[in-house]
Short mmCIF file of C-alpha atoms in Angstrom, two decimals:
data_model
loop_
_atom_site.label_atom_id
_atom_site.label_comp_id
_atom_site.label_asym_id
_atom_site.label_seq_id
_atom_site.Cartn_x
_atom_site.Cartn_y
_atom_site.Cartn_z
CA MET H 7 -6.55 26.59 -45.94
CA THR H 8 -3.67 27.99 -47.10
CA THR H 9 -1.39 30.65 -46.04
CA PRO H 10 -1.86 34.36 -47.24
CA ALA H 11 0.52 35.00 -49.08
CA THR H 12 -5.73 30.48 -48.27
CA HIS H 13 -5.99 27.95 -44.37
CA GLU H 14 -7.89 24.44 -38.95
CA ASP H 15 -8.08 27.24 -19.24
CA ALA H 16 -9.41 30.14 -20.87
CA GLY H 17 -10.11 31.59 -17.84
CA ALA H 18 -6.34 32.13 -17.06
CA PRO H 19 -5.35 36.00 -17.09
CA ALA H 20 -3.81 37.31 -20.24
CA SER H 21 0.06 37.15 -18.48
CA SER H 22 -0.26 33.90 -17.54
CA PRO H 23 3.12 32.17 -19.07
CA LEU H 24 2.72 29.61 -21.60
CA PRO H 25 3.27 25.79 -20.43
CA PRO H 26 6.58 24.65 -22.36
CA VAL H 27 6.21 22.05 -24.60
CA HIS H 28 6.90 18.66 -24.77
CA ARG H 29 10.10 18.54 -26.05
CA ALA H 30 11.12 14.94 -27.14
CA PRO H 31 13.33 14.49 -29.92
CA LEU H 32 10.47 14.34 -33.01
CA GLY H 33 13.19 11.72 -34.79
CA ARG H 34 15.23 10.76 -37.57
CA GLY H 35 12.35 10.31 -39.95
CA PHE H 36 10.63 13.16 -39.47
CA ARG H 37 13.82 15.35 -39.85
CA THR H 38 14.74 13.65 -42.96
CA LEU H 39 10.90 14.09 -43.48
CA TRP H 40 11.54 17.88 -43.15
CA SER H 41 14.80 17.78 -44.93
CA ALA H 42 12.67 16.71 -48.11
CA ALA H 43 9.82 19.46 -47.05
CA VAL H 44 12.57 22.29 -46.96
CA PHE H 45 13.89 21.95 -50.35
CA SER H 46 10.94 21.81 -51.88
CA ASN H 47 10.04 24.53 -50.57
CA LEU H 48 12.83 26.27 -51.56
CA ALA H 49 12.09 24.98 -55.49
CA ASP H 50 8.46 25.88 -54.53
CA GLY H 51 8.96 29.40 -53.72
CA VAL H 52 11.25 30.50 -57.03
CA GLY H 53 8.65 29.45 -58.92
CA ARG H 54 5.46 30.78 -57.68
CA THR H 55 6.98 34.14 -57.17
CA ALA H 56 7.92 33.66 -60.90
CA VAL H 57 5.72 32.65 -62.68
CA PRO H 58 2.77 35.67 -61.57
CA LEU H 59 6.12 38.46 -62.21
CA ILE H 60 6.28 36.67 -65.80
CA ALA H 61 2.59 36.95 -66.40
CA ILE H 62 3.06 40.84 -65.56
CA THR H 63 5.00 41.42 -68.23
CA LEU H 64 2.43 38.94 -70.41
CA SER H 65 -0.57 41.09 -69.17
CA SER H 66 -1.41 43.55 -66.78
CA ASP H 67 -5.77 42.09 -66.78
CA PRO H 68 -6.39 41.89 -63.07
CA LEU H 69 -8.68 39.18 -64.27
CA VAL H 70 -5.76 37.44 -66.86
CA ILE H 71 -3.80 37.35 -63.09
CA SER H 72 -6.67 35.93 -61.71
CA VAL H 73 -7.49 33.17 -63.43
CA LEU H 74 -3.40 32.18 -63.13
CA SER H 75 -4.18 31.93 -59.49
CA ALA H 76 -7.00 29.96 -59.58
CA LEU H 77 -5.42 27.53 -62.13
CA ALA H 78 -3.39 26.93 -58.99
CA PHE H 79 -6.02 25.09 -57.66
CA VAL H 80 -7.80 23.52 -60.30
CA PRO H 81 -6.55 20.02 -59.46
CA TRP H 82 -7.34 19.84 -56.50
CA LEU H 83 -10.84 19.93 -57.82
CA ILE H 84 -10.39 17.16 -60.71
CA PHE H 85 -7.42 15.06 -58.99
CA GLY H 86 -7.53 15.54 -55.15
CA LEU H 87 -9.44 12.20 -54.56
CA PRO H 88 -7.49 10.07 -56.80
CA ALA H 89 -4.07 11.53 -56.16
CA GLY H 90 -5.32 10.64 -52.39
CA LEU H 91 -5.93 6.69 -53.95
CA ILE H 92 -2.69 6.57 -54.89
CA VAL H 93 -1.10 7.57 -51.65
CA ASP H 94 -3.81 5.23 -49.54
CA ARG H 95 -2.59 2.31 -51.97
CA LEU H 96 0.95 2.76 -53.14
CA ASP H 97 4.56 3.40 -51.42
CA ARG H 98 3.88 7.15 -49.83
CA ARG H 99 8.16 7.78 -50.12
CA CYS H 100 7.81 7.49 -54.12
CA VAL H 101 4.80 9.29 -54.78
CA MET H 102 6.29 12.24 -52.98
CA ALA H 103 9.78 11.81 -55.58
CA LEU H 104 7.56 11.20 -58.06
CA ALA H 105 5.40 15.15 -57.70
CA ASN H 106 8.42 16.73 -57.46
CA VAL H 107 9.73 14.94 -60.58
CA ILE H 108 6.81 16.09 -62.54
CA ARG H 109 7.09 19.86 -60.29
CA GLY H 110 10.68 19.52 -61.78
CA SER H 111 9.87 18.69 -65.49
CA VAL H 112 6.95 21.50 -65.44
CA ALA H 113 9.63 23.96 -64.46
CA LEU H 114 12.22 22.60 -66.56
CA TRP H 115 9.50 23.47 -69.89
CA LEU H 116 8.80 26.95 -68.94
CA ALA H 117 12.10 28.05 -69.28
CA ILE H 118 13.13 26.46 -72.48
CA LEU H 119 10.30 28.64 -73.28
CA GLY H 120 11.23 31.64 -71.88
CA ALA H 121 14.91 31.35 -72.99
CA SER H 122 13.76 30.78 -76.50
CA GLY H 123 10.83 34.20 -76.53
CA SER H 124 8.04 31.66 -76.50
CA LEU H 125 6.24 31.89 -73.49
CA SER H 126 2.85 33.11 -73.97
CA PRO H 127 0.23 33.08 -71.23
CA TRP H 128 -1.72 30.20 -71.91
CA ALA H 129 1.81 27.71 -71.37
CA LEU H 130 1.78 29.84 -67.81
CA PHE H 131 -2.09 28.02 -67.30
CA VAL H 132 -1.02 24.40 -68.65
CA GLY H 133 2.56 24.63 -66.68
CA THR H 134 0.43 25.52 -63.91
CA LEU H 135 -1.87 22.84 -63.99
CA VAL H 136 0.20 20.39 -64.39
CA PHE H 137 2.80 21.82 -61.24
CA GLY H 138 -0.65 21.68 -59.39
CA LEU H 139 -1.28 18.04 -60.35
CA GLY H 140 2.62 17.01 -58.76
CA GLU H 141 1.34 19.47 -56.21
CA THR H 142 -1.88 16.99 -54.36
CA LEU H 143 0.83 14.11 -54.74
CA PHE H 144 3.07 15.46 -52.78
CA ASP H 145 0.95 17.57 -50.29
CA ASN H 146 -1.05 14.55 -49.51
CA ALA H 147 1.57 12.43 -48.67
CA THR H 148 3.40 14.84 -46.66
CA ASN H 149 0.21 15.28 -44.65
CA ALA H 150 -0.49 11.90 -44.63
CA VAL H 151 3.24 10.29 -43.85
CA ILE H 152 3.63 12.75 -40.84
CA PRO H 153 1.72 10.39 -37.88
CA GLY H 154 3.69 7.73 -39.48
CA VAL H 155 7.15 9.34 -37.90
CA VAL H 156 6.23 11.09 -34.49
CA GLU H 157 3.55 10.42 -31.73
CA ARG H 158 0.31 11.33 -31.36
CA ASP H 159 0.98 13.97 -28.81
CA GLN H 160 3.64 15.59 -31.04
CA LEU H 161 1.42 16.41 -34.19
CA ASP H 162 0.40 20.04 -33.55
CA ARG H 163 4.52 20.24 -33.00
CA ALA H 164 6.08 18.38 -36.01
CA ASN H 165 2.90 20.14 -38.34
CA GLY H 166 4.44 23.37 -37.14
CA TRP H 167 7.47 22.78 -37.98
CA ILE H 168 6.73 21.72 -41.47
CA GLN H 169 4.92 25.06 -41.52
CA ALA H 170 7.54 26.85 -39.87
CA ALA H 171 10.49 25.68 -43.12
CA GLN H 172 7.50 26.30 -46.03
CA VAL H 173 6.82 29.69 -44.69
CA THR H 174 10.57 30.42 -43.71
CA VAL H 175 11.67 28.50 -47.13
CA ASP H 176 9.16 30.67 -49.41
CA SER H 177 9.35 33.55 -48.23
CA PHE H 178 13.09 34.42 -46.64
CA ILE H 179 14.81 32.52 -49.06
CA ALA H 180 13.48 31.37 -52.27
CA THR H 181 10.63 34.49 -53.25
CA PRO H 182 13.81 37.32 -52.20
CA ILE H 183 15.78 35.44 -54.44
CA SER H 184 13.22 34.61 -57.02
CA GLY H 185 13.27 38.52 -57.37
CA ILE H 186 16.99 38.70 -57.48
CA LEU H 187 16.71 36.06 -60.36
CA PHE H 188 13.93 37.14 -62.50
CA ALA H 189 15.71 40.96 -62.66
CA ALA H 190 18.08 39.97 -64.13
CA SER H 191 16.20 37.30 -66.74
CA LEU H 192 12.88 36.09 -66.57
CA ALA H 193 13.98 32.61 -66.76
CA LEU H 194 16.40 31.89 -64.54
CA PRO H 195 13.93 31.60 -61.98
CA LEU H 196 12.53 28.67 -63.14
CA TRP H 197 15.78 26.72 -64.31
CA ILE H 198 16.93 27.83 -60.92
CA GLY H 199 13.75 26.05 -59.27
CA SER H 200 14.04 23.12 -61.60
CA ALA H 201 17.57 21.79 -60.56
CA GLY H 202 16.26 22.36 -56.79
CA TYR H 203 13.69 19.20 -57.34
CA LEU H 204 16.53 16.55 -57.37
CA VAL H 205 17.36 16.90 -53.68
CA PRO H 206 14.02 16.42 -52.20
CA VAL H 207 13.26 13.32 -54.75
CA VAL H 208 16.21 11.80 -52.93
CA LEU H 209 15.68 12.68 -49.26
CA ALA H 210 11.89 11.33 -50.08
CA LEU H 211 12.43 7.49 -51.09
CA LEU H 212 15.67 8.01 -47.82
CA LEU H 213 12.19 7.90 -45.26
CA PRO H 214 11.86 5.35 -43.16
CA LEU H 215 9.39 2.19 -44.06
CA PRO H 216 6.56 3.75 -41.32
CA ALA H 217 6.39 5.98 -44.05
CA ALA H 218 5.37 4.29 -46.77
CA ARG H 219 2.29 2.73 -46.01
CA PRO H 220 -0.26 3.20 -43.00
CA LEU H 221 -0.61 0.45 -40.84
CA ARG H 222 -4.01 -0.59 -40.78
CA THR H 223 -5.85 -1.51 -37.63
CA PRO H 224 -8.87 -3.13 -38.41
CA ALA H 225 -12.44 -2.23 -36.24
CA ASP H 226 -14.11 -5.81 -36.34
CA PRO H 227 -12.36 -9.24 -37.68
CA ASP H 228 -14.55 -9.19 -40.14
CA ASP H 229 -12.95 -5.63 -41.55
CA ALA H 230 -10.20 -7.33 -41.98
CA ALA H 231 -11.83 -10.12 -44.57
CA ARG H 232 -12.35 -7.08 -46.97
CA PRO H 233 -10.92 -7.07 -50.42
CA ALA H 234 -7.71 -4.89 -50.45
CA ALA H 235 -9.48 -3.19 -53.67
CA GLN H 236 -12.79 -2.78 -51.46
CA ARG H 237 -10.49 -0.61 -47.97
CA SER H 238 -8.94 1.11 -50.68
CA GLY H 239 -11.75 2.17 -52.44
CA ALA H 240 -12.88 6.29 -52.42
CA ARG H 241 -16.71 4.55 -51.31
CA GLU H 242 -15.20 4.06 -47.13
CA ALA H 243 -13.57 7.05 -47.45
CA LEU H 244 -16.88 8.88 -48.86
CA SER H 245 -18.95 7.22 -46.00
CA TYR H 246 -16.84 8.22 -43.28
CA LEU H 247 -16.74 11.36 -43.90
CA TRP H 248 -20.19 11.70 -44.16
CA HIS H 249 -21.31 10.19 -40.99
CA HIS H 250 -18.92 11.97 -39.02
CA ARG H 251 -21.30 15.47 -38.59
CA TYR H 252 -17.68 17.18 -37.27
CA LEU H 253 -15.43 16.88 -40.12
CA ARG H 254 -18.28 16.85 -42.50
CA THR H 255 -19.70 20.33 -40.96
CA MET H 256 -15.82 21.81 -40.50
CA VAL H 257 -15.95 20.93 -44.58
CA VAL H 258 -18.07 23.63 -45.48
CA PHE H 259 -16.78 25.60 -42.81
CA THR H 260 -13.83 25.48 -44.11
CA SER H 261 -14.85 25.48 -47.59
CA PHE H 262 -16.53 28.87 -47.06
CA THR H 263 -13.57 30.84 -45.09
CA GLY H 264 -10.85 29.05 -47.47
CA SER H 265 -13.21 30.76 -50.77
CA ALA H 266 -13.40 34.19 -48.70
CA LEU H 267 -9.55 34.60 -48.23
CA ALA H 268 -8.74 33.09 -51.87
CA PHE H 269 -11.47 35.30 -52.97
CA ALA H 270 -9.65 38.55 -50.78
CA GLN H 271 -6.13 38.13 -52.49
CA ALA H 272 -7.11 37.08 -55.95
CA VAL H 273 -4.83 39.58 -57.30
CA ILE H 274 -1.62 39.91 -54.30
CA VAL H 275 1.10 40.91 -56.52
CA LEU H 276 -1.30 43.72 -59.00
CA PHE H 277 -2.54 44.75 -55.59
CA PHE H 278 1.42 45.43 -53.76
CA VAL H 279 2.81 46.20 -57.69
CA ASP H 280 -0.28 48.71 -58.94
CA ALA H 281 -2.28 49.62 -56.14
CA LEU H 282 1.16 50.37 -53.39
CA ALA H 283 3.16 51.36 -55.71
CA VAL H 284 5.95 48.28 -55.50
CA PRO H 285 8.76 47.78 -58.31
CA ALA H 286 8.29 44.53 -59.43
CA ALA H 287 11.90 43.30 -58.22
CA ALA H 288 11.24 43.96 -55.15
CA ILE H 289 7.69 42.13 -54.51
CA GLY H 290 9.80 39.43 -52.75
CA PHE H 291 11.16 41.51 -50.52
CA VAL H 292 7.53 42.49 -49.55
CA THR H 293 6.65 39.11 -49.65
CA ALA H 294 8.96 38.23 -47.29
CA GLY H 295 7.89 41.00 -44.63
CA LEU H 296 4.15 38.88 -45.02
CA GLY H 297 6.38 36.11 -44.14
CA VAL H 298 7.30 36.53 -40.97
CA GLY H 299 3.94 36.69 -39.79
CA ALA H 300 3.71 33.29 -41.18
CA LEU H 301 7.00 32.20 -39.44
CA CYS H 302 5.45 33.64 -36.02
CA GLY H 303 1.95 32.07 -36.54
CA SER H 304 3.75 28.52 -37.27
CA LEU H 305 5.60 29.16 -34.04
CA LEU H 306 3.15 30.10 -31.36
CA ALA H 307 1.17 27.48 -32.83
CA PRO H 308 2.00 24.63 -30.51
CA ARG H 309 2.03 27.04 -27.74
CA LEU H 310 -0.91 28.10 -28.15
CA VAL H 311 -2.64 24.86 -28.68
CA ALA H 312 -0.97 23.17 -25.54
CA ARG H 313 -2.36 26.29 -23.25
CA TRP H 314 -5.88 26.81 -24.77
CA GLY H 315 -6.63 23.73 -26.83
CA ARG H 316 -6.94 23.35 -30.94
CA GLY H 317 -10.79 25.09 -31.03
CA PRO H 318 -10.43 28.18 -28.46
CA VAL H 319 -7.25 29.26 -31.01
CA MET H 320 -8.59 27.88 -34.21
CA PHE H 321 -11.80 30.15 -33.49
CA ALA H 322 -9.49 33.04 -32.86
CA ALA H 323 -7.07 32.70 -35.48
CA ILE H 324 -9.59 32.69 -38.22
CA LEU H 325 -11.81 35.47 -36.42
CA SER H 326 -8.55 37.66 -36.31
CA GLY H 327 -7.60 35.96 -40.58
CA GLY H 328 -10.58 37.87 -41.41
CA VAL H 329 -10.26 40.86 -39.31
CA ALA H 330 -6.60 41.34 -40.92
CA MET H 331 -7.40 40.86 -44.11
CA LEU H 332 -10.46 43.44 -44.16
CA LEU H 333 -7.57 46.17 -42.50
CA THR H 334 -5.62 45.09 -45.52
CA GLY H 335 -8.12 46.61 -47.48
CA ILE H 336 -8.55 49.59 -46.27
CA ALA H 337 -4.16 50.51 -45.25
CA PRO H 338 -3.78 53.60 -46.79
CA SER H 339 0.20 52.42 -47.43
CA VAL H 340 2.46 49.74 -48.37
CA TRP H 341 4.25 50.00 -44.88
CA THR H 342 0.71 49.46 -42.96
CA ALA H 343 -0.92 46.62 -45.80
CA ILE H 344 2.14 44.56 -44.72
CA LEU H 345 1.04 44.96 -40.95
CA ALA H 346 -2.01 44.13 -41.71
CA PHE H 347 -1.70 41.42 -44.46
CA ALA H 348 1.61 39.35 -42.26
CA THR H 349 -1.01 39.16 -39.02
CA ALA H 350 -3.53 37.47 -41.16
CA ALA H 351 -0.62 35.39 -42.46
CA CYS H 352 -0.01 34.70 -38.96
CA ALA H 353 -3.37 34.57 -38.37
CA VAL H 354 -3.99 31.24 -41.00
CA SER H 355 -0.48 29.63 -40.25
CA ILE H 356 -2.38 29.01 -36.24
CA TRP H 357 -5.26 28.22 -37.71
CA ASN H 358 -3.67 25.45 -40.59
CA VAL H 359 -1.24 23.69 -37.50
CA PRO H 360 -4.61 22.09 -35.30
CA TRP H 361 -6.48 22.00 -37.65
CA GLY H 362 -4.26 19.34 -39.73
CA SER H 363 -3.54 18.18 -36.40
CA LEU H 364 -6.66 17.01 -35.63
CA ARG H 365 -7.49 15.68 -39.13
CA GLN H 366 -4.39 13.46 -38.67
CA GLN H 367 -5.26 12.09 -34.68
CA ILE H 368 -9.34 11.13 -35.63
CA ILE H 369 -9.16 9.94 -39.46
CA PRO H 370 -7.47 6.33 -39.40
CA PRO H 371 -4.37 6.15 -41.15
CA ASP H 372 -5.55 3.61 -43.70
CA MET H 373 -8.32 6.36 -45.95
CA PHE H 374 -6.58 9.20 -44.13
CA GLY H 375 -5.13 9.27 -47.98
CA ARG H 376 -8.63 9.40 -49.59
CA VAL H 377 -10.36 11.72 -46.72
CA LEU H 378 -7.94 14.25 -47.06
CA GLY H 379 -8.45 14.36 -51.24
CA ILE H 380 -11.78 14.96 -50.55
CA THR H 381 -11.92 17.41 -47.84
CA ARG H 382 -9.32 19.10 -50.44
CA THR H 383 -11.06 18.23 -53.46
CA LEU H 384 -14.52 20.28 -51.85
CA THR H 385 -12.91 23.10 -49.80
CA TRP H 386 -9.95 23.80 -52.12
CA GLY H 387 -12.20 23.40 -55.68
CA LEU H 388 -13.81 26.14 -54.72
CA PHE H 389 -10.60 28.29 -54.37
CA PRO H 390 -10.93 28.86 -58.03
CA ILE H 391 -14.41 29.77 -58.48
CA ALA H 392 -13.46 32.34 -55.60
CA THR H 393 -10.66 33.81 -56.57
CA ILE H 394 -11.95 34.16 -60.40
CA LEU H 395 -14.59 35.82 -58.56
CA GLY H 396 -11.72 38.58 -57.05
CA GLY H 397 -10.52 38.67 -60.13
CA LEU H 398 -13.52 40.66 -61.55
CA VAL H 399 -14.12 41.98 -58.49
CA ALA H 400 -10.74 43.72 -58.61
CA ARG H 401 -11.47 45.15 -61.95
CA ILE H 402 -13.46 47.89 -60.44
CA ASP H 403 -10.91 48.58 -57.14
CA LEU H 404 -8.23 46.21 -56.11
CA ARG H 405 -8.95 46.43 -52.71
CA LEU H 406 -12.49 45.59 -52.78
CA PRO H 407 -11.76 42.25 -52.67
CA PHE H 408 -9.81 42.54 -49.33
CA LEU H 409 -13.06 44.16 -47.96
CA ILE H 410 -15.70 41.85 -49.02
CA GLY H 411 -13.84 38.62 -48.10
CA GLY H 412 -12.53 39.91 -44.87
CA ALA H 413 -15.39 40.36 -44.01
CA ALA H 414 -17.09 38.09 -44.60
CA THR H 415 -14.28 35.44 -43.10
CA ALA H 416 -15.12 37.50 -39.69
CA ILE H 417 -18.60 36.70 -39.86
CA VAL H 418 -18.35 33.24 -40.80
CA ALA H 419 -15.93 32.96 -37.90
CA LEU H 420 -18.09 34.43 -35.35
CA LEU H 421 -21.75 32.14 -36.49
CA GLY H 422 -19.05 29.88 -36.27
CA MET H 423 -17.81 29.53 -32.61
CA ARG H 424 -19.99 26.74 -31.09
CA LEU H 425 -19.25 24.53 -33.76
CA LEU H 426 -15.02 25.19 -33.46
CA ILE H 427 -14.58 25.07 -30.08
CA ALA H 428 -17.30 22.78 -28.11
CA GLY H 429 -17.79 20.70 -31.43
CA THR H 430 -14.13 19.87 -31.81
CA ARG H 431 -13.86 18.70 -27.84
CA GLN H 432 -17.17 16.95 -28.26
CA ALA H 433 -15.94 15.29 -31.62
CA GLY H 434 -12.91 13.97 -29.30
CA ALA H 435 -10.12 15.83 -31.91
CA GLU H 436 -8.97 18.10 -28.96
CA ILE H 437 -4.65 17.78 -27.77
CA ALA H 438 -4.11 13.52 -27.74
#
């Protein structure tokens, strides 16, 4: 589940201090991976803010804006599984580098169109789709690399640091800079973004050997004798996911809650610009305020998980995220809307850390890319539909998607409480 800017002993007194998190160094390999993520997110953030701002200058129709948001998730529907196959079969370092080359090329193409005055909504649609193909590769490979560069008991902390880097760069550096660059020139953020992908390409290739491919640990002697093509195919991953009751149920749960959150924030930029009268050039500073919540969630998540466990933390996070999204829709002013949405961002950031860690812990390393690809195809693949529906509802009232999506998320969280708390523990997906 993507963070909003879309989403995984309790009887102690509330005033009890959180126990110290194990601080063993995460290692040189993780530092290189983290640096690659930082620079990649820097380029991402600049373009991610510029594209909807450019779109608003070309059209004020909420449906057009929501279609642009929806297209960002379409690649997961059509390319999620192929991306997983690529990640499991090829050197993951090269996959990360290739993904950034694709995204940098798209940003450069849009920048040329913008500078020549030829940019149109259709060009933004195509660029968003191709950019998304690169994102499926990079995101899948990054998640698959983490277990290869840190120990199992460091997964939550490593995921927390990766997400904290993403939020910090996107919200506090890239997004405000993009808003300022956009005010100076429509195409300038795209030029800067395209150049920014060069550094993560180099850093990805400098990752250590354990990041290249998964270590195979056969479950039985016959497993090792199977042809490599069979062991790296989609059927094995599909069978694994289907027969894993906990993961299968969690995919259904996250599909619904993630879609509800995508529905809620389908026209988030238009909501702040039109409904709350925020100047387009200042939208980057507004989202920087929202980033405070997401950053706090990323940094708090490992400590909360260490104290209460993954299941209880995920339940509390998704419930509070839905309530906060609902409150965003009824916020009377821009400041209360920012506060409510920042709370939702914090909650979803907290969810993302244990949800990512438990999958890295229980899914076999050699099929992680494929299982993650299937999971995100089934979950994020629904986001385009939810986002377009949110855009249609926003034609009635820009606040309405927040009310519907937030309420639906909170209700489903209550219905899924047993799955998240007891189910996570019974599946062996709690802290390693």
